[in-house]
CSV table of C-alpha atoms in Angstrom, one decimal:
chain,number,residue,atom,x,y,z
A,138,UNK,CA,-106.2,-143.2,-91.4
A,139,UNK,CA,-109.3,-143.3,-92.6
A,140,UNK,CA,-111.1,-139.5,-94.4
A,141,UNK,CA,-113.8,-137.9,-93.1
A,142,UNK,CA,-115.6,-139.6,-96.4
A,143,UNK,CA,-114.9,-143.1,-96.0
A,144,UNK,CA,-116.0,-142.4,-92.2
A,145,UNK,CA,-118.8,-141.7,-93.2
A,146,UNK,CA,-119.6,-144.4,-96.1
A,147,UNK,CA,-118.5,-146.9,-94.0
A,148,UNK,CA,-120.3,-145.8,-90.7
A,149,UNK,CA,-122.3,-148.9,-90.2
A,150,UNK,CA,-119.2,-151.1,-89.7
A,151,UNK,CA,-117.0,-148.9,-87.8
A,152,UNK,CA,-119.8,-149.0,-85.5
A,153,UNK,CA,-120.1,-152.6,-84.7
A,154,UNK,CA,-117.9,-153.4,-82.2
A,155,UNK,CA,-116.5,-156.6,-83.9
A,156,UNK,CA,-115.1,-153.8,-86.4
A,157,UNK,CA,-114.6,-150.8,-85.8
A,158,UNK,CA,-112.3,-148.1,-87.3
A,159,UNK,CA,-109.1,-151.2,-87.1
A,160,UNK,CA,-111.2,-153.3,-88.7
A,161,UNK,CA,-112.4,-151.4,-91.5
A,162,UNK,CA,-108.5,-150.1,-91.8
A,163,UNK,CA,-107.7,-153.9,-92.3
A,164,UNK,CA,-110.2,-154.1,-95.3
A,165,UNK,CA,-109.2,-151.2,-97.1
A,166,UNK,CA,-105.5,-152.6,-96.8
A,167,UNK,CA,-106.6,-155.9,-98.2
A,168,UNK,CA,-105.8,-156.8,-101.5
A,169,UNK,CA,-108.2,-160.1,-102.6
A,170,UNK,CA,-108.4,-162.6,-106.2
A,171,UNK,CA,-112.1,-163.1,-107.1
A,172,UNK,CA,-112.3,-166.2,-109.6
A,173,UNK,CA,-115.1,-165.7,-111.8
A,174,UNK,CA,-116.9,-162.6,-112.2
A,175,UNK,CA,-119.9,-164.5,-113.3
A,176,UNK,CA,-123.1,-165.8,-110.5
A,177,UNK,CA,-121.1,-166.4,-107.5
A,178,UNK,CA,-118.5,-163.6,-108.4
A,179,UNK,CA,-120.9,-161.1,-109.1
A,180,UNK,CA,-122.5,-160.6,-105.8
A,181,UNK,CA,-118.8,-161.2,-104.0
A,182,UNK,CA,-117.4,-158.3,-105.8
A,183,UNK,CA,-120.4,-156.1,-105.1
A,184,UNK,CA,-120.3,-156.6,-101.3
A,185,UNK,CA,-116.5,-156.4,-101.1
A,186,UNK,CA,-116.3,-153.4,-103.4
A,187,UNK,CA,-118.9,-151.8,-100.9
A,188,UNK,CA,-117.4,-153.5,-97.9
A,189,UNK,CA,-114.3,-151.3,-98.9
A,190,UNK,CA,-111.7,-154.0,-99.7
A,191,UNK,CA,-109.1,-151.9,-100.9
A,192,UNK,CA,-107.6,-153.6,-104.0
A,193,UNK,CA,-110.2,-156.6,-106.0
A,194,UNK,CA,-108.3,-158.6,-108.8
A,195,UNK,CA,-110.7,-160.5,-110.7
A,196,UNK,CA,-110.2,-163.3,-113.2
A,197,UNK,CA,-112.4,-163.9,-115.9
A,198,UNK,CA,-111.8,-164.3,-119.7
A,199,UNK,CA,-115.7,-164.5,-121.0
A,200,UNK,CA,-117.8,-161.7,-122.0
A,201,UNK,CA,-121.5,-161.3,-120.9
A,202,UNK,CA,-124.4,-162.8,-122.6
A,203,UNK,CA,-128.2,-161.5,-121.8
A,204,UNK,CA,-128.4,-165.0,-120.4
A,205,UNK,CA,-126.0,-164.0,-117.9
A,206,UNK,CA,-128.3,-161.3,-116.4
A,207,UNK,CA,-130.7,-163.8,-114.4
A,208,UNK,CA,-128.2,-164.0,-111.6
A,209,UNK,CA,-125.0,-162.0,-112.6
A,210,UNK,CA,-126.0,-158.6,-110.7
A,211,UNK,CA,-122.7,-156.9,-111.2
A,212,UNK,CA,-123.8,-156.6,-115.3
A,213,UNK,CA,-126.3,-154.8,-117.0
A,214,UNK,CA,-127.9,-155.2,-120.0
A,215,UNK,CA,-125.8,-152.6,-121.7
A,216,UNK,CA,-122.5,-154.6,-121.0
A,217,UNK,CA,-124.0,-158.0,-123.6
A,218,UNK,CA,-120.8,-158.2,-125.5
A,219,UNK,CA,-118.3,-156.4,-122.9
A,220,UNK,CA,-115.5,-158.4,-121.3
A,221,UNK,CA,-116.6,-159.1,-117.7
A,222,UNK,CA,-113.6,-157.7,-116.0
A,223,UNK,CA,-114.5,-154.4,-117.9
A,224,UNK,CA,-118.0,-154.4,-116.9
A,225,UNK,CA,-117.3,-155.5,-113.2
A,226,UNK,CA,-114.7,-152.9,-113.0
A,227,UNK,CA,-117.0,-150.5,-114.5
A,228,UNK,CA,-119.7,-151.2,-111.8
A,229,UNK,CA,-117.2,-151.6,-108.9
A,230,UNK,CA,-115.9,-147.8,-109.6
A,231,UNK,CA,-119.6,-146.3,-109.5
A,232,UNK,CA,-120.4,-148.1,-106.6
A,233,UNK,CA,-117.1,-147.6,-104.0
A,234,UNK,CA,-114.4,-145.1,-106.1
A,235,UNK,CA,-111.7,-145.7,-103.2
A,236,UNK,CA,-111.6,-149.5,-104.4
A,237,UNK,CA,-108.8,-150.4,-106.7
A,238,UNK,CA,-110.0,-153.2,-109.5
A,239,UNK,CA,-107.0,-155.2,-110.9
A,240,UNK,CA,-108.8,-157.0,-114.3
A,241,UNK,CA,-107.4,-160.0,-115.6
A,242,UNK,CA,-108.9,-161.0,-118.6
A,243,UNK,CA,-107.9,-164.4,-118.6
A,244,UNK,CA,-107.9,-167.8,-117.4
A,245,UNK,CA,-106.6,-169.0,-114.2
A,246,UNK,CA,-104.7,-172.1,-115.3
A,247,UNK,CA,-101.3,-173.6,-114.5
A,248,UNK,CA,-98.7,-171.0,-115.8
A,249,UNK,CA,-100.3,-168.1,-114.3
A,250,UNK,CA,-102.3,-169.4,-110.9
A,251,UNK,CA,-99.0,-168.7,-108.6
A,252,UNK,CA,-98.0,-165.4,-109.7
A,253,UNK,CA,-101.9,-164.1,-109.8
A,254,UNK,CA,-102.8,-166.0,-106.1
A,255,UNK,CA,-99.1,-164.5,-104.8
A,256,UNK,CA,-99.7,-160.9,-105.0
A,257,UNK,CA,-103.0,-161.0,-103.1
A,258,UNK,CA,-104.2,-161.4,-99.2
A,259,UNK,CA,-106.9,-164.0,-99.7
A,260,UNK,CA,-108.6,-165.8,-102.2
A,261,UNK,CA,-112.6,-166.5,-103.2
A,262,UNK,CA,-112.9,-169.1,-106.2
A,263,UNK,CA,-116.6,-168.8,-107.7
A,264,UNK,CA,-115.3,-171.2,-110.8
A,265,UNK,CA,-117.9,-173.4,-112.2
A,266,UNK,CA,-115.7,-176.2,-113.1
A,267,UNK,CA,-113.9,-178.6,-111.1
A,268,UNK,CA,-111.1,-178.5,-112.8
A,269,UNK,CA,-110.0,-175.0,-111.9
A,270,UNK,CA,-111.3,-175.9,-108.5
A,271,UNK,CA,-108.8,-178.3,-108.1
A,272,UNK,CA,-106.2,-176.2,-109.4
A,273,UNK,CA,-106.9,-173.0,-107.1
A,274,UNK,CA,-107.1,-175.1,-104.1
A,275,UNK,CA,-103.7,-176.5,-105.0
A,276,UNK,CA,-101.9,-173.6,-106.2
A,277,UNK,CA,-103.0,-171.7,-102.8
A,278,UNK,CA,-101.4,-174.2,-100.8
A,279,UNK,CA,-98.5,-173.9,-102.6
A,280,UNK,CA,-98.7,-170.2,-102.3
A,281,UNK,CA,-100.2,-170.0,-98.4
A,282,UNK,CA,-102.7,-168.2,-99.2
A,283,UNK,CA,-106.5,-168.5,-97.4
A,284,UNK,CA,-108.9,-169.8,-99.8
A,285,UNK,CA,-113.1,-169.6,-99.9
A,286,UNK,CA,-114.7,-172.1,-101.9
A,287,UNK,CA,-118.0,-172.6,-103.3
A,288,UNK,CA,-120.0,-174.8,-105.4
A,289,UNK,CA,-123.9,-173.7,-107.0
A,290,UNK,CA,-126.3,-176.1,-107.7
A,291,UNK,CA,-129.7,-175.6,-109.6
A,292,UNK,CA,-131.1,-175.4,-106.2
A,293,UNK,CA,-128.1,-176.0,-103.8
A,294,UNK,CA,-124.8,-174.6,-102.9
A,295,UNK,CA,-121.5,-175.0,-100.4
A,296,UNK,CA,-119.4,-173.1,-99.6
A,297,UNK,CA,-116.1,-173.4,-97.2
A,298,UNK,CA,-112.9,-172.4,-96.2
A,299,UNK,CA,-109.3,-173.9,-96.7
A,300,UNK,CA,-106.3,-172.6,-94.6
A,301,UNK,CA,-104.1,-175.9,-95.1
A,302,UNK,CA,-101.1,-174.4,-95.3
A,303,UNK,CA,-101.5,-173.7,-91.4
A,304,UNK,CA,-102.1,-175.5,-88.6
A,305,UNK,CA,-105.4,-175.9,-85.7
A,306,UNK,CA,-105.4,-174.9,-82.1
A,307,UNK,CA,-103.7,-178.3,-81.5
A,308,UNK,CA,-100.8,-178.1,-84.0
A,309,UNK,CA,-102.1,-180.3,-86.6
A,310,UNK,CA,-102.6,-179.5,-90.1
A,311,UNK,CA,-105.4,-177.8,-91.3
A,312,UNK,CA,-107.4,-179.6,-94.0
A,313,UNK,CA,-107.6,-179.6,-98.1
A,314,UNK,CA,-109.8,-179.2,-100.3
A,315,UNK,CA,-108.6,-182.6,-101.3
A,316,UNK,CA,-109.6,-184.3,-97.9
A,317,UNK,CA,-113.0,-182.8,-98.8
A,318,UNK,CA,-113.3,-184.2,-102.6
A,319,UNK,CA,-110.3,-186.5,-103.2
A,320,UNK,CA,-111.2,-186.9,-106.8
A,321,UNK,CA,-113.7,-184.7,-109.1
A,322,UNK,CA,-116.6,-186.7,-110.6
A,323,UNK,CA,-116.5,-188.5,-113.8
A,324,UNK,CA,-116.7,-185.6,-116.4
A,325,UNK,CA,-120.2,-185.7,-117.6
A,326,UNK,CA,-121.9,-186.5,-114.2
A,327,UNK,CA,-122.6,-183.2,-113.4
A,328,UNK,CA,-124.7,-181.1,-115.9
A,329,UNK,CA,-123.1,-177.6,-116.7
A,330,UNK,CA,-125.2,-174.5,-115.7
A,331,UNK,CA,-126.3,-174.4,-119.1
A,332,UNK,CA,-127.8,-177.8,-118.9
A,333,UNK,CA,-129.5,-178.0,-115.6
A,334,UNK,CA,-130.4,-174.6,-114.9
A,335,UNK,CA,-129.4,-172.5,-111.6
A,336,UNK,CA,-131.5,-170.6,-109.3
A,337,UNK,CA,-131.1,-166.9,-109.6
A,338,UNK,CA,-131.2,-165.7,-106.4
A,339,UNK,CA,-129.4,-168.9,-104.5
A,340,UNK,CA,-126.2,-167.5,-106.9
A,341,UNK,CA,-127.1,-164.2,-104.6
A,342,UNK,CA,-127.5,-165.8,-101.2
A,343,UNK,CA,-124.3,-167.9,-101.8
A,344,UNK,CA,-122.0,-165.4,-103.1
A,345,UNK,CA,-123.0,-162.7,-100.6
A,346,UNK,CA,-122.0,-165.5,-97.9
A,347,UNK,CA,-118.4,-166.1,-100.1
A,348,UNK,CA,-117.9,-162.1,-99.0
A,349,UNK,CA,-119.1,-162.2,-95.3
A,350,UNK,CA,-117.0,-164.9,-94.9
A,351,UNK,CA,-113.9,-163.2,-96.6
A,352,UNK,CA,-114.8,-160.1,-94.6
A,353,UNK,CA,-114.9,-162.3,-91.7
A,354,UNK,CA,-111.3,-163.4,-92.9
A,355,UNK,CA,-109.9,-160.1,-93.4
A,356,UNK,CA,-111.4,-158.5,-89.9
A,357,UNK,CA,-111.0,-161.7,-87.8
A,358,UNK,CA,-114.0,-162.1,-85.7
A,359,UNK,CA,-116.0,-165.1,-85.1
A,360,UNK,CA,-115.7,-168.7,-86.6
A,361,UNK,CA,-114.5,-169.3,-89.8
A,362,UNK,CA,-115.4,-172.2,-91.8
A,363,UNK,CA,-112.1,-173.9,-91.7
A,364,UNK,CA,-113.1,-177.6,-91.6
A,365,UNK,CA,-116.8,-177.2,-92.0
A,366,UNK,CA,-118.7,-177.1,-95.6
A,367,UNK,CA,-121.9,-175.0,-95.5
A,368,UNK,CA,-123.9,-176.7,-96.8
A,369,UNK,CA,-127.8,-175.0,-98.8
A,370,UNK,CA,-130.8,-176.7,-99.8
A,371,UNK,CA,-133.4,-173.7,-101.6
A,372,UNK,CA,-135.9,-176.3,-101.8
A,373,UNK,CA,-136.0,-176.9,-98.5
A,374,UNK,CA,-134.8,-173.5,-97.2
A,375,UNK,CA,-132.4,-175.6,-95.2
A,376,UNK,CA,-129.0,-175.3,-94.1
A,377,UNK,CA,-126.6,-177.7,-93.1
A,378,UNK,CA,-123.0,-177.8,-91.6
A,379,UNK,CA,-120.9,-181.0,-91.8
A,380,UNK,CA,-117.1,-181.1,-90.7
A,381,UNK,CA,-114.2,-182.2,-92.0
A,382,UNK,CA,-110.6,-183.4,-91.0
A,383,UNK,CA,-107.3,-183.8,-92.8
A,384,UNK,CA,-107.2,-187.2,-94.9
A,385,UNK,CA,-103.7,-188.5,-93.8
A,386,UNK,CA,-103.5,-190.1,-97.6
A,387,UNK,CA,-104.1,-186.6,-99.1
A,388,UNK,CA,-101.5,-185.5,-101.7
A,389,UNK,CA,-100.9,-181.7,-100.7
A,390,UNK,CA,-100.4,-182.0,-97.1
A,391,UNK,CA,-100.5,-185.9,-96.2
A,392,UNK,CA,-98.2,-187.8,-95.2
A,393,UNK,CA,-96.4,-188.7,-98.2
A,394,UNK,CA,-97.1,-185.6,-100.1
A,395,UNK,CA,-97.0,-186.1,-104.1
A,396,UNK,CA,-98.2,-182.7,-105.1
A,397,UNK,CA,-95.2,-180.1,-104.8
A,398,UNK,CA,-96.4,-177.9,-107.7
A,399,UNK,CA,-99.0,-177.6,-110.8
A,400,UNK,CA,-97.4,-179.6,-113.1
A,401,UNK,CA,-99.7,-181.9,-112.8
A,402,UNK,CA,-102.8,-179.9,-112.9
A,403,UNK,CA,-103.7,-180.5,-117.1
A,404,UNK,CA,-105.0,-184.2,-116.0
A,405,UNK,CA,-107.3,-182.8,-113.4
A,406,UNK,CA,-110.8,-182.4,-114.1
C-alpha cells in the first residue's frame, strides 16, 4: 500500500482515472534500465524518479563535462568531474527519496547487456551511438524485455517502441528494431554530437516523451508506440508518425533467424 506520504506526492496521478492508486502501485513496483544518463537520459530519469518508478538502474561510464550542462538537466555545475551515475543518483535522491537508484558505472556492451537488461521490467536506451543501439535492441529480444528507443538530432528526434519478443492482436510477431534500420549507416555519415551540435531543449522534449511513454508501459493505458516511430522536426515544430511492420528477412525474429545471441555484436556499428 501506498503511505499517507507518497499519497500525497503523487496525488496528481492517483487522481486521473487512467491511473489511479493501482497504477501508481504498478510504478513504484517497477524496476527500469536507463542507457545513458547524458541528454536523453537526463530528463527520463528526472520524470521517472518523480513519476515514482520504484527501482532506476542507469548505465553510464562518462563523467560530466560543463559542455554537458546545455541539455543534461539532471547535472549541475558542481558535478564537472563526477561520474554521471553519481551525480544522477545524487539528484534522483533529492528529488523522490522512495526511488531506489542502481548505478552502473560502465558500459553496456556484449558480456554484460543480458544480465543488466534481465533483472529489470523495461528498458529506455538514450545511447548516442548506433552501435549500442543495435546491441540493446538485440540483447532485449533475447531477454523479452520491452524496449523504448530514441534517436536526437541537432534539430530532430525519434523515438519508438519494440516489444518483438511478443506478438499483435492478430498473432503475428511484433517488429524489430532491425525491421526499422536493417543496417546502421556507414560510420562517419552521421556527425557525433560534438560535431553537429544538438538542440538543448529538443534533448528535453524527447526524453520527457521516452518517460511518458515508459509510464504509459508500466500503467498500461492508451496506445503504445509498438510499430510506429515518432518522428520531430524543431524546425518545423512538426511531428510525424510513420508505421512499421516485421521484415520477414529480419535476423532476430524472421523467418530464418541468424541472431540467437550477442556474439556477434563487436562487428556492429
Amino acid at each position: 500500500m501506498l503511505s499517507a506520504e507518497e499519497l500525497e506526492r503523487y496525488a496528481r496521478h492517483i487522481v486521473l482515472r487512467e491511473v489511479g492508486g493501482p497504477g501508481q502501485a504498478a510504478l513504484r513496483k517497477a524496476r527500469v534500465l536507463v542507457v545513458g544518463a547524458g541528454g536523453l537520459g537526463a530528463p527520463v530519469l528526472m520524470y521517472l524518479a518523480a513519476a515514482g518508478v520504484g527501482t532506476l538502474d542507469v548505465v553510464d561510464d562518462d563523467v560530466v563535462s560543463l559542455s554537458n550542462l546545455q541539455r543534461q538537466i539532471i547535472h549541475a555545475t558542481p558535478d564537472v568531474g563526477a561520474r554521471k551515475v553519481d551525480s544522477a543518483a545524487a539528484r534522483i535522491a533529492a528529488l523522490n527519496p522512495h526511488v531506489k537508484v542502481v548505478p552502473h558505472a560502465t558500459r553496456i556492451n556484449a558480456a554484460n547487456a543480458l544480465e543488466l537488461i534481465g533483472a529489470c521490467d523495461l528498458v529506455l536506451d538514450g545511447s548516442d551511438n548506433f552501435s549500442t543501439r543495435y546491441l540493446v535492441a538485440d540483447a532485449c529480444f533475447l531477454a523479452k524485455k520491452p524496449l523504448i528507443t530514441a534517436a536526437l538530432g541537432p534539430f530532430d528526434g525519434s523515438l519508438t517502441t519494440i516489444r518483438a519478443h511478443e506478438t499483435n492482436a492478430a498473432g503475428e510477431p511484433n517488429p524489430t528494431y532491425r525491421c526499422l534500420f536493417p543496417e546502421a549507416p556507414p560510420p562517419g555519415t552521421v556527425p557525433a554530437c560534438e560535431e553537429a551540435g544538438v538542440m538543448g531543449a529538443l534533448a528535453g522534449t524527447l526524453g520527457s516523451m521516452m518517460a511518458l511513454e515508459a509510464i504509459r508501459e508500466i500503467v498500461g493505458f492508451g496506445e503504445g508506440l509498438v510499430g510506429r516511430l515518432l518522428m520531430i522536426d524543431a524546425r518545423a515544430m512538426r511531428f510525424e508518425t510513420l508505421r512499421y511492420g516485421r521484415d520477414p528477412g529480419n535476423p532476430l525474429n524472421g523467418d530464418a533467424p541468424t541472431i540467437t545471441d550477442l556474439s556477434g555484436q563487436a562487428r556492429v556499428g
